[in-house]
């Protein structure tokens, strides 16, 4: 049996489809579907023009019916629901608060986990940096609804202001948070941090607010931060400029300072 025809989710031999690692809706620039892979160690950016999908990982049922429902909830919450829950403004930050009445927390968490899991099982060179290791199987069990592993995959979300260039930039990369292994997903105007193992993790005073941003079924904050946007934008812009100089076409034209 050719292992290439085994769906990594249901483990059955099926016809496999072109599965997007990051769902298509989250590419704000549909036509180009550019994905940027970031090597977290060297900080190097690489553009993939065709969008990141893998033909060797998922069958149609698992992709569209099971993972698809998580994708839908992610899309619904991040593109629509959140706007109804603007709480207040603190300085330049806009604070949103969502509870279990506003979103299916389990689906939303699964949505982010599924992106990581898809990237982890994928053999695409773009995702060679993403390897969940011992957590890959646990992620699958969560997605299959067998276990919840509440201490694992602690997730918090920052939002960028709307209509900005950098919001089109999609990447997934390794990170560290409080010395814990983490991943960040930058997509569709959101910056999402996923801490793999959040057991006994205590946030210090300065970052105490993060503990209230961890998505959970009681309620959690999402912060829209222009400052964070500018920070990330400046960093990305520098990288884009390097690419531009080397003759690559970056996802958006860098502002070259003369
Ligand atoms: Zn399947």
Coordinates of N, CA and C and ligand atoms in Angstrom, one line a residue:
X1 N 0.8 -1.2 0.0 CA 0.0 0.0 0.0 C 0.9 1.3 0.0
X2 N 0.6 2.2 -0.8 CA 1.3 3.4 -0.9 C 1.0 4.3 0.3
X3 N 1.9 4.6 1.1 CA 1.6 5.4 2.3 C 1.1 6.8 1.9
X4 N 1.4 7.1 0.6 CA 1.0 8.5 0.2 C -0.5 8.6 0.1
X5 N -1.2 7.4 0.0 CA -2.6 7.5 -0.1 C -3.4 7.3 1.2
X6 N -2.6 7.3 2.3 CA -3.3 7.2 3.6 C -3.5 8.6 4.1
X7 N -4.8 8.8 4.5 CA -5.1 10.1 5.1 C -4.5 10.1 6.5
X8 N -3.8 11.2 6.8 CA -3.2 11.3 8.1 C -4.2 11.5 9.3
X9 N -5.4 11.9 8.9 CA -6.4 12.1 10.0 C -7.2 10.9 10.3
X10 N -7.7 10.2 9.3 CA -8.6 9.0 9.6 C -7.8 7.7 9.4
X11 N -6.5 7.9 8.9 CA -5.6 6.7 8.7 C -6.2 5.7 7.7
X12 N -7.1 6.1 6.8 CA -7.7 5.2 5.9 C -7.1 5.5 4.5
X13 N -7.1 4.5 3.7 CA -6.6 4.7 2.3 C -7.7 5.3 1.5
X14 N -7.5 6.5 1.1 CA -8.5 7.3 0.4 C -7.8 8.2 -0.7
X15 N -8.7 8.7 -1.5 CA -8.1 9.7 -2.5 C -7.8 10.9 -1.7
X16 N -6.6 11.4 -1.8 CA -6.2 12.6 -1.1 C -6.4 13.9 -1.9
X17 N -6.7 14.9 -1.3 CA -7.0 16.2 -2.0 C -5.9 17.2 -1.7
X18 N -6.0 18.3 -2.4 CA -5.1 19.5 -2.2 C -5.6 20.2 -0.9
X19 N -4.9 19.9 0.2 CA -5.3 20.5 1.5 C -4.5 21.7 1.8
X20 N -5.2 22.8 2.0 CA -4.4 24.0 2.4 C -4.0 23.8 3.9
X21 N -2.8 24.3 4.1 CA -2.3 24.2 5.5 C -3.0 25.4 6.3
X22 N -3.0 26.5 5.7 CA -3.8 27.6 6.3 C -5.0 27.8 5.3
X23 N -6.2 27.7 5.9 CA -7.4 27.7 5.0 C -7.4 28.9 4.1
X24 N -7.9 28.7 2.9 CA -7.8 29.7 1.8 C -8.4 31.1 2.2
X25 N -9.5 31.0 2.9 CA -10.1 32.3 3.3 C -9.2 33.3 4.1
X26 N -8.2 32.7 4.6 CA -7.3 33.5 5.4 C -6.2 34.2 4.6
X27 N -6.2 33.9 3.3 CA -5.3 34.6 2.4 C -6.2 35.8 1.9
X28 N -5.9 37.0 2.5 CA -6.6 38.1 2.1 C -6.5 38.5 0.6
X29 N -5.3 38.0 0.1 CA -5.0 38.3 -1.3 C -5.2 37.0 -2.0
X30 N -6.5 36.6 -2.3 CA -6.9 35.3 -2.9 C -6.1 35.0 -4.1
X31 N -6.0 35.9 -5.0 CA -5.4 35.7 -6.3 C -3.9 35.2 -6.1
X32 N -3.2 35.8 -5.3 CA -1.8 35.5 -5.2 C -1.5 34.3 -4.2
X33 N -2.3 34.3 -3.2 CA -2.1 33.2 -2.2 C -0.7 33.1 -1.8
X34 N -0.1 34.1 -1.5 CA 1.4 34.1 -1.2 C 1.5 33.7 0.3
X35 N 2.4 32.8 0.5 CA 2.7 32.4 1.8 C 4.2 32.7 2.1
X36 N 4.5 33.2 3.2 CA 5.9 33.5 3.5 C 6.3 32.5 4.6
X37 N 7.4 31.8 4.3 CA 7.9 30.9 5.3 C 9.1 31.6 6.0
X38 N 9.1 31.5 7.3 CA 10.1 32.2 8.0 C 10.9 31.2 8.7
X39 N 12.2 31.3 8.5 CA 13.1 30.4 9.3 C 13.4 31.1 10.6
X40 N 12.9 30.5 11.7 CA 12.9 31.3 12.9 C 14.4 31.4 13.4
X41 N 15.3 30.6 13.0 CA 16.6 30.7 13.5 C 17.4 31.8 12.8
X42 N 17.3 31.7 11.4 CA 18.1 32.7 10.7 C 17.3 34.0 10.4
X43 N 16.0 33.9 10.7 CA 15.1 35.0 10.4 C 14.9 35.3 8.9
X44 N 15.3 34.3 8.1 CA 15.1 34.4 6.6 C 13.7 34.2 6.2
X45 N 13.2 35.1 5.3 CA 11.9 34.9 4.7 C 12.0 34.2 3.4
X46 N 11.0 33.4 3.1 CA 11.0 32.8 1.7 C 9.5 32.9 1.3
X47 N 9.3 33.3 0.0 CA 8.0 33.4 -0.5 C 7.6 32.2 -1.3
X48 N 6.4 31.6 -1.0 CA 5.9 30.6 -1.9 C 4.7 31.2 -2.6
X49 N 4.8 31.1 -4.0 CA 3.8 31.8 -4.8 C 2.4 31.1 -4.8
X50 N 2.5 29.8 -4.8 CA 1.2 29.1 -5.1 C 0.3 28.9 -3.9
X51 N 0.7 29.5 -2.8 CA -0.1 29.2 -1.6 C 0.3 27.8 -1.0
X52 N 0.1 27.6 0.2 CA 0.7 26.4 0.8 C -0.4 25.3 1.0
X53 N -0.3 24.4 0.0 CA -1.2 23.2 0.2 C -0.4 22.0 0.0
X54 N -0.9 20.9 0.5 CA -0.2 19.6 0.5 C -1.2 18.6 -0.1
X55 N -0.7 17.9 -1.1 CA -1.6 16.9 -1.8 C -1.5 15.5 -1.1
X56 N -0.7 15.4 -0.1 CA -0.4 14.0 0.4 C -0.8 13.8 1.9
X57 N -1.8 14.6 2.4 CA -2.0 14.5 3.8 C -3.5 14.2 4.2
X58 N -4.4 14.7 3.5 CA -5.8 14.6 3.9 C -6.8 14.1 2.8
X59 N -7.8 13.4 3.3 CA -8.9 13.0 2.3 C -10.0 14.1 2.4
X60 N -10.9 14.1 1.4 CA -11.9 15.1 1.3 C -12.8 15.2 2.6
X61 N -13.2 14.1 3.1 CA -14.1 14.1 4.3 C -13.4 14.7 5.5
X62 N -12.2 14.3 5.8 CA -11.5 14.9 6.9 C -11.2 16.4 6.8
X63 N -10.8 16.7 5.6 CA -10.5 18.1 5.3 C -11.7 19.0 5.4
X64 N -12.8 18.6 4.7 CA -13.9 19.5 4.6 C -14.9 19.3 5.7
X65 N -15.2 18.1 6.1 CA -16.2 17.9 7.1 C -15.7 18.1 8.5
X66 N -14.6 17.5 8.8 CA -14.1 17.6 10.2 C -13.3 18.9 10.5
X67 N -12.2 19.0 9.8 CA -11.4 20.2 10.0 C -12.1 21.4 9.5
X68 N -12.9 21.2 8.4 CA -13.6 22.3 7.8 C -14.5 23.0 8.8
X69 N -15.1 22.3 9.8 CA -16.0 22.9 10.7 C -15.2 23.8 11.7
X70 N -14.0 23.4 12.0 CA -13.1 24.3 12.8 C -12.7 25.5 12.0
X71 N -12.4 25.3 10.8 CA -12.0 26.4 9.9 C -13.1 27.5 9.9
X72 N -14.4 26.9 9.7 CA -15.5 27.8 9.6 C -15.7 28.6 10.9
X73 N -15.5 28.0 12.0 CA -15.7 28.7 13.3 C -14.6 29.8 13.4
X74 N -13.4 29.4 13.0 CA -12.3 30.4 13.1 C -12.6 31.6 12.2
X75 N -13.1 31.3 11.0 CA -13.4 32.4 10.1 C -14.5 33.2 10.7
X76 N -15.6 32.6 11.2 CA -16.7 33.3 11.7 C -16.3 34.3 12.8
X77 N -15.5 33.7 13.8 CA -15.1 34.5 14.9 C -14.2 35.6 14.6
X78 N -13.2 35.3 13.8 CA -12.1 36.3 13.5 C -12.6 37.4 12.5
X79 N -13.5 37.0 11.6 CA -13.9 38.0 10.5 C -15.2 38.7 10.8
X80 N -16.0 38.1 11.8 CA -17.3 38.7 12.0 C -17.6 38.9 13.4
X81 N -17.7 37.8 14.2 CA -18.2 37.9 15.6 C -17.4 38.9 16.4
X82 N -16.1 38.8 16.3 CA -15.3 39.7 17.2 C -15.8 41.2 17.2
X83 N -16.2 41.6 16.0 CA -16.5 43.0 15.9 C -17.7 43.4 16.8
X84 N -18.5 42.5 17.1 CA -19.7 42.7 18.0 C -19.3 42.8 19.5
X85 N -18.0 42.6 19.8 CA -17.7 42.5 21.2 C -16.5 43.5 21.6
X86 N -16.6 44.6 20.9 CA -15.6 45.7 21.3 C -16.0 46.1 22.7
X87 N -15.0 46.1 23.6 CA -15.3 46.5 24.9 C -15.0 47.9 25.2
X88 N -13.8 48.2 25.1 CA -13.3 49.6 25.3 C -12.0 49.9 24.6
X89 N -11.5 51.1 24.8 CA -10.2 51.5 24.3 C -9.3 51.8 25.4
X90 N -8.1 51.3 25.4 CA -7.1 51.7 26.4 C -5.9 52.2 25.7
X91 N -5.8 53.5 25.7 CA -4.7 54.2 24.9 C -5.1 53.9 23.5
X92 N -4.1 53.4 22.7 CA -4.4 53.1 21.3 C -4.9 51.7 21.1
X93 N -5.0 50.9 22.2 CA -5.4 49.5 22.0 C -7.0 49.4 22.1
X94 N -7.5 48.5 21.3 CA -8.9 48.2 21.4 C -9.1 46.8 22.0
X95 N -10.0 46.8 23.0 CA -10.1 45.5 23.7 C -11.4 44.8 23.3
X96 N -11.3 43.6 23.0 CA -12.5 42.8 22.7 C -12.6 41.7 23.7
X97 N -13.8 41.3 24.0 CA -14.0 40.2 25.0 C -15.1 39.2 24.5
X98 N -14.7 38.0 24.4 CA -15.6 36.9 23.9 C -15.8 35.9 25.0
X99 N -17.1 35.4 25.1 CA -17.4 34.4 26.0 C -17.9 33.1 25.2
X100 N -18.3 32.1 26.0 CA -18.8 30.9 25.3 C -20.1 31.1 24.6
X101 N -20.7 32.2 24.9 CA -22.0 32.5 24.2 C -21.7 33.0 22.8
X102 N -20.5 33.6 22.6 CA -20.1 34.2 21.3 C -19.4 33.3 20.4
X103 N -18.7 32.3 21.0 CA -18.0 31.4 20.1 C -17.9 30.0 20.7
X104 N -17.8 29.0 19.8 CA -17.5 27.7 20.2 C -16.0 27.6 20.5
X105 N -15.7 27.7 21.8 CA -14.3 27.7 22.2 C -13.5 26.5 21.7
X106 N -14.2 25.3 21.8 CA -13.5 24.1 21.4 C -13.1 24.1 19.9
X107 N -14.1 24.6 19.1 CA -13.8 24.6 17.7 C -12.7 25.7 17.4
X108 N -12.8 26.8 18.1 CA -11.8 27.9 17.8 C -10.4 27.4 18.2
X109 N -10.3 26.8 19.3 CA -9.0 26.2 19.8 C -8.5 25.2 18.7
X110 N -9.5 24.3 18.4 CA -9.1 23.3 17.4 C -8.7 23.8 16.1
X111 N -9.3 24.9 15.7 CA -8.9 25.6 14.4 C -7.4 25.9 14.4
X112 N -7.0 26.6 15.5 CA -5.5 26.9 15.5 C -4.6 25.7 15.6
X113 N -5.1 24.7 16.4 CA -4.3 23.5 16.6 C -4.2 22.8 15.2
X114 N -5.3 22.8 14.5 CA -5.3 22.1 13.2 C -4.4 22.7 12.2
X115 N -4.2 24.0 12.3 CA -3.2 24.6 11.4 C -1.8 24.1 11.7
X116 N -1.5 24.1 13.0 CA -0.2 23.6 13.4 C 0.0 22.2 13.1
X117 N -1.1 21.4 13.3 CA -1.0 20.0 13.0 C -0.8 19.7 11.5
X118 N -1.5 20.4 10.7 CA -1.4 20.2 9.3 C 0.0 20.6 8.8
X119 N 0.6 21.7 9.4 CA 1.9 22.1 9.0 C 2.9 21.0 9.5
X120 N 2.6 20.5 10.7 CA 3.6 19.5 11.3 C 3.6 18.2 10.5
X121 N 2.5 17.7 10.0 CA 2.5 16.4 9.3 C 2.9 16.6 7.8
X122 N 2.9 17.9 7.4 CA 3.2 18.1 6.0 C 4.7 18.0 5.7
X123 N 5.0 17.4 4.5 CA 6.4 17.3 4.2 C 6.9 18.5 3.3
X124 N 6.0 19.4 3.1 CA 6.4 20.6 2.3 C 7.6 21.3 2.9
X125 N 8.6 21.6 2.1 CA 9.8 22.3 2.6 C 9.5 23.5 3.4
X126 N 8.4 24.2 3.1 CA 8.0 25.4 3.8 C 7.8 25.2 5.3
X127 N 7.4 24.0 5.6 CA 7.0 23.8 7.0 C 8.0 22.8 7.7
X128 N 9.2 22.8 7.1 CA 10.1 21.9 7.8 C 10.5 22.4 9.2
X129 N 10.3 23.6 9.4 CA 10.5 24.2 10.7 C 9.5 23.9 11.7
X130 N 8.3 23.4 11.2 CA 7.2 23.2 12.1 C 7.1 21.7 12.4
X131 N 7.5 21.3 13.5 CA 7.4 19.9 13.9 C 7.0 19.8 15.3
X132 N 5.8 19.3 15.5 CA 5.2 19.2 16.9 C 5.8 18.1 17.7
X133 N 6.5 17.2 17.1 CA 7.2 16.1 17.9 C 6.2 15.3 18.7
X134 N 6.4 15.2 20.0 CA 5.6 14.4 20.8 C 4.1 15.0 20.9
X135 N 4.0 16.3 20.5 CA 2.7 16.9 20.6 C 1.8 16.6 19.4
X136 N 2.4 16.1 18.3 CA 1.7 15.9 17.1 C 0.5 14.9 17.3
X137 N 0.8 13.8 17.9 CA -0.2 12.8 18.2 C -1.3 13.4 19.1
X138 N -0.9 14.1 20.1 CA -1.8 14.7 21.1 C -2.7 15.7 20.4
X139 N -2.1 16.5 19.5 CA -2.9 17.4 18.7 C -4.0 16.7 17.9
X140 N -3.6 15.5 17.3 CA -4.6 14.8 16.5 C -5.7 14.2 17.4
X141 N -5.4 13.8 18.6 CA -6.4 13.3 19.6 C -7.4 14.4 19.9
X142 N -6.8 15.6 20.1 CA -7.7 16.7 20.4 C -8.7 17.0 19.2
X143 N -8.1 17.0 18.0 CA -8.9 17.3 16.8 C -9.9 16.2 16.6
X144 N -9.6 15.0 17.0 CA -10.5 13.9 16.8 C -11.6 13.8 17.9
X145 N -11.4 14.7 18.9 CA -12.4 14.8 20.0 C -12.2 13.7 21.0
X146 N -11.0 13.1 21.0 CA -10.8 12.0 22.0 C -10.3 12.5 23.4
X147 N -9.5 13.5 23.3 CA -9.0 14.1 24.5 C -9.0 15.6 24.4
X148 N -8.8 16.3 25.6 CA -8.8 17.8 25.5 C -7.4 18.4 25.9
X149 N -6.7 17.6 26.7 CA -5.3 18.1 27.1 C -5.3 19.6 27.4
X150 N -6.0 20.0 28.4 CA -6.2 21.4 28.7 C -4.9 22.2 29.0
X151 N -3.9 21.5 29.4 CA -2.6 22.2 29.7 C -1.8 22.5 28.4
X152 N -2.2 21.8 27.4 CA -1.4 21.9 26.1 C -2.1 22.9 25.2
X153 N -1.3 23.4 24.3 CA -1.9 24.4 23.3 C -2.6 25.5 23.9
X154 N -1.9 26.3 24.7 CA -2.5 27.5 25.3 C -2.3 28.6 24.2
X155 N -3.4 29.2 23.9 CA -3.5 30.1 22.7 C -4.0 31.5 23.1
X156 N -3.3 32.6 22.6 CA -3.8 33.9 22.8 C -3.7 34.7 21.5
X157 N -4.6 35.6 21.3 CA -4.7 36.3 20.0 C -4.5 37.8 20.1
X158 N -3.7 38.4 19.3 CA -3.6 39.8 19.1 C -4.2 40.1 17.7
X159 N -4.8 41.3 17.6 CA -5.4 41.7 16.3 C -4.6 42.9 15.9
X160 N -4.4 43.0 14.5 CA -3.9 44.3 14.0 C -5.0 45.2 13.5
X161 N -4.8 46.5 13.5 CA -5.9 47.3 12.9 C -6.2 46.9 11.5
X162 N -7.4 47.2 11.1 CA -7.9 46.7 9.8 C -7.3 47.5 8.6
X163 N -7.3 46.8 7.5 CA -6.9 47.5 6.2 C -5.4 47.8 6.1
X164 N -4.6 47.1 6.8 CA -3.1 47.4 6.7 C -2.5 46.4 5.8
X165 N -1.4 46.8 5.1 CA -0.7 46.0 4.1 C -0.2 44.6 4.7
X166 N 0.4 44.8 5.9 CA 1.0 43.6 6.5 C 0.0 42.5 6.9
X167 N -1.2 42.9 7.0 CA -2.3 41.9 7.3 C -2.4 40.8 6.3
X168 N -1.9 41.1 5.1 CA -1.9 40.1 4.0 C -0.8 39.1 4.1
X169 N 0.1 39.4 4.9 CA 1.3 38.6 5.1 C 1.0 37.4 6.0
X170 N 1.2 36.2 5.4 CA 0.9 35.0 6.1 C 2.2 34.2 6.5
X171 N 2.4 33.9 7.7 CA 3.5 33.0 8.1 C 3.2 32.3 9.4
X172 N 4.0 31.3 9.5 CA 3.9 30.4 10.6 C 5.3 30.2 11.1
X173 N 5.6 30.4 12.3 CA 7.0 30.2 12.7 C 7.2 29.8 14.2
X174 N 8.3 29.3 14.4 CA 8.7 28.8 15.8 C 8.9 30.1 16.6
X175 N 8.6 29.9 17.9 CA 8.9 31.0 18.8 C 9.2 30.4 20.2
X176 N 9.5 31.3 21.1 CA 9.7 31.0 22.5 C 8.8 31.9 23.3
X177 N 8.1 31.4 24.3 CA 7.4 32.3 25.2 C 7.6 31.8 26.6
X178 N 8.1 32.7 27.5 CA 8.5 32.3 28.8 C 9.3 31.0 28.8
X179 N 10.2 31.0 27.9 CA 11.1 29.8 27.8 C 10.3 28.5 27.4
X180 N 9.1 28.6 27.0 CA 8.3 27.5 26.5 C 8.3 27.5 25.0
X181 N 8.3 26.3 24.5 CA 8.2 26.1 23.0 C 6.8 26.7 22.6
X182 N 6.9 27.5 21.5 CA 5.6 28.1 21.1 C 5.7 28.2 19.5
X183 N 4.5 28.5 18.9 CA 4.5 28.9 17.5 C 3.7 30.1 17.4
X184 N 4.0 30.9 16.4 CA 3.1 32.0 16.1 C 2.6 31.9 14.6
X185 N 1.3 32.3 14.5 CA 0.7 32.3 13.2 C 0.3 33.8 12.9
X186 N 0.8 34.3 11.8 CA 0.4 35.6 11.4 C -0.4 35.5 10.2
X187 N -1.7 35.9 10.3 CA -2.6 35.7 9.1 C -3.8 36.6 9.3
X188 N -4.3 37.1 8.1 CA -5.5 37.9 8.0 C -5.6 38.9 9.1
X189 N -4.5 39.6 9.4 CA -4.6 40.7 10.4 C -4.6 40.2 11.9
X190 N -4.2 39.0 12.1 CA -4.1 38.5 13.5 C -2.7 37.9 13.7
X191 N -2.3 38.0 15.0 CA -1.1 37.4 15.4 C -1.4 36.5 16.6
X192 N -1.3 35.2 16.3 CA -1.7 34.2 17.2 C -0.5 33.5 17.8
X193 N -0.4 33.4 19.1 CA 0.6 32.6 19.8 C 0.1 31.4 20.4
X194 N 0.8 30.3 20.1 CA 0.3 29.0 20.6 C 1.5 28.4 21.5
X195 N 1.3 28.3 22.8 CA 2.3 27.7 23.6 C 2.0 26.2 23.7
X196 N 3.0 25.4 23.4 CA 2.7 23.9 23.3 C 2.3 23.4 24.6
X197 N 3.2 23.6 25.6 CA 2.8 23.1 26.9 C 2.8 24.2 27.9
X198 N 1.6 24.5 28.4 CA 1.4 25.6 29.3 C 1.1 25.2 30.7
X199 N 1.6 24.0 31.1 CA 1.4 23.5 32.4 C 2.2 24.4 33.4
X200 N 1.5 24.8 34.5 CA 2.1 25.6 35.6 C 2.7 26.9 35.1
X201 N 2.3 27.3 34.0 CA 2.8 28.6 33.4 C 2.2 29.8 34.2
X202 N 3.0 30.6 34.8 CA 2.4 31.8 35.5 C 3.0 33.0 34.8
X203 N 2.1 33.9 34.5 CA 2.6 35.1 33.9 C 2.9 36.2 34.9
X204 N 4.1 36.8 34.8 CA 4.5 37.8 35.8 C 3.6 39.1 35.6
X205 N 3.8 40.0 36.6 CA 3.0 41.2 36.7 C 2.8 41.9 35.4
X206 N 4.0 42.1 34.7 CA 3.9 42.9 33.5 C 3.1 42.3 32.4
X207 N 3.2 41.0 32.4 CA 2.4 40.3 31.3 C 1.2 39.5 31.9
X208 N 0.8 40.0 33.1 CA -0.3 39.3 33.7 C -1.6 39.2 32.8
X209 N -1.7 40.3 32.0 CA -2.9 40.4 31.2 C -3.0 39.2 30.2
X210 N -1.9 38.7 29.8 CA -1.9 37.5 28.9 C -2.7 36.4 29.4
X211 N -2.7 36.2 30.7 CA -3.4 35.1 31.3 C -4.9 35.2 31.0
X212 N -5.4 36.4 30.9 CA -6.8 36.7 30.6 C -7.1 36.7 29.1
X213 N -6.0 36.5 28.3 CA -6.2 36.4 26.9 C -6.2 35.0 26.4
X214 N -5.7 34.1 27.2 CA -5.7 32.6 26.8 C -7.1 32.2 26.5
X215 N -7.4 31.7 25.3 CA -8.7 31.4 24.9 C -9.2 30.2 25.8
X216 N -10.4 30.4 26.3 CA -11.0 29.4 27.2 C -12.6 29.5 27.1
X217 N -13.3 28.6 27.7 CA -14.7 28.6 27.6 C -15.4 29.5 28.5
X218 N -14.7 30.2 29.4 CA -15.3 31.2 30.3 C -15.4 32.6 29.6
X219 N -14.3 33.0 29.1 CA -14.2 34.3 28.4 C -12.7 34.7 28.3
X220 N -12.4 35.4 27.2 CA -11.1 35.8 27.0 C -11.0 37.1 26.2
X221 N -9.9 37.8 26.4 CA -9.7 39.1 25.7 C -8.9 38.9 24.4
X222 N -9.2 39.7 23.4 CA -8.4 39.9 22.2 C -8.0 41.3 22.2
X223 N -6.7 41.6 22.0 CA -6.3 43.0 22.0 C -5.9 43.4 20.6
X224 N -6.5 44.5 20.2 CA -6.1 45.1 18.9 C -5.0 46.1 19.1
X225 N -3.8 45.9 18.7 CA -2.7 46.7 19.1 C -2.0 47.3 17.8
X226 N -2.0 48.6 17.7 CA -1.3 49.3 16.6 C 0.2 49.2 16.9
X227 N 0.5 49.3 18.1 CA 2.0 49.3 18.4 C 2.6 47.9 18.0
X228 N 1.9 46.9 18.3 CA 2.4 45.5 17.9 C 2.5 45.4 16.4
X229 N 1.4 46.0 15.8 CA 1.4 46.0 14.3 C 2.7 46.7 13.8
X230 N 2.9 47.9 14.3 CA 4.1 48.6 13.8 C 5.4 47.9 14.1
X231 N 5.5 47.3 15.2 CA 6.7 46.5 15.5 C 6.9 45.4 14.5
X232 N 5.9 44.7 14.3 CA 6.0 43.5 13.3 C 6.2 44.0 11.9
X233 N 5.5 45.1 11.6 CA 5.6 45.7 10.3 C 7.0 46.1 10.0
X234 N 7.6 46.8 10.9 CA 9.0 47.3 10.7 C 10.0 46.1 10.5
X235 N 9.8 45.1 11.3 CA 10.6 43.9 11.1 C 10.4 43.3 9.8
X236 N 9.1 43.1 9.4 CA 8.8 42.4 8.1 C 9.3 43.3 6.9
X237 N 9.1 44.6 7.1 CA 9.5 45.5 6.0 C 11.0 45.4 5.7
X238 N 11.8 45.3 6.8 CA 13.2 45.2 6.6 C 13.5 43.9 5.8
X239 N 12.8 42.8 6.2 CA 13.1 41.6 5.5 C 12.6 41.7 4.0
X240 N 11.5 42.3 3.8 CA 11.0 42.5 2.4 C 12.0 43.3 1.6
X241 N 12.6 44.3 2.2 CA 13.5 45.1 1.5 C 14.7 44.3 1.1
X242 N 15.2 43.4 2.0 CA 16.3 42.6 1.7 C 16.0 41.7 0.5
X243 N 14.7 41.2 0.5 CA 14.3 40.3 -0.6 C 14.2 41.1 -1.9
X244 N 13.7 42.3 -1.8 CA 13.5 43.2 -3.0 C 14.9 43.4 -3.6
X245 N 15.9 43.7 -2.8 CA 17.3 43.9 -3.3 C 17.8 42.7 -4.0
X246 N 17.4 41.5 -3.5 CA 18.0 40.3 -4.1 C 17.2 39.9 -5.3
X247 N 16.2 40.7 -5.7 CA 15.4 40.4 -6.9 C 14.2 39.6 -6.8
X248 N 13.7 39.4 -5.5 CA 12.5 38.7 -5.3 C 11.3 39.7 -5.3
X249 N 10.2 39.1 -5.6 CA 9.0 40.0 -5.5 C 8.3 39.7 -4.2
X250 N 8.4 40.6 -3.2 CA 7.8 40.3 -1.9 C 6.3 40.6 -2.0
X251 N 5.5 40.1 -1.0 CA 4.1 40.2 -1.0 C 3.6 41.7 -1.0
X252 N 4.3 42.6 -0.5 CA 4.0 44.0 -0.7 C 5.3 44.8 -0.9
X253 N 5.2 45.8 -1.6 CA 6.4 46.6 -1.9 C 6.9 47.2 -0.7
X254 N 8.2 47.0 -0.4 CA 8.7 47.7 0.8 C 8.9 49.2 0.5
X255 N 8.9 49.9 1.6 CA 9.1 51.3 1.5 C 10.6 51.5 1.7
X256 N 11.3 51.7 0.5 CA 12.7 51.8 0.6 C 13.1 53.2 0.9
X257 N 13.9 53.3 2.0 CA 14.3 54.7 2.5 C 15.6 55.0 1.8
X258 N 15.6 56.2 1.2 CA 16.8 56.7 0.5 C 17.5 57.7 1.4
Ligands
LIG1 ZN1 -9.4 11.1 6.2

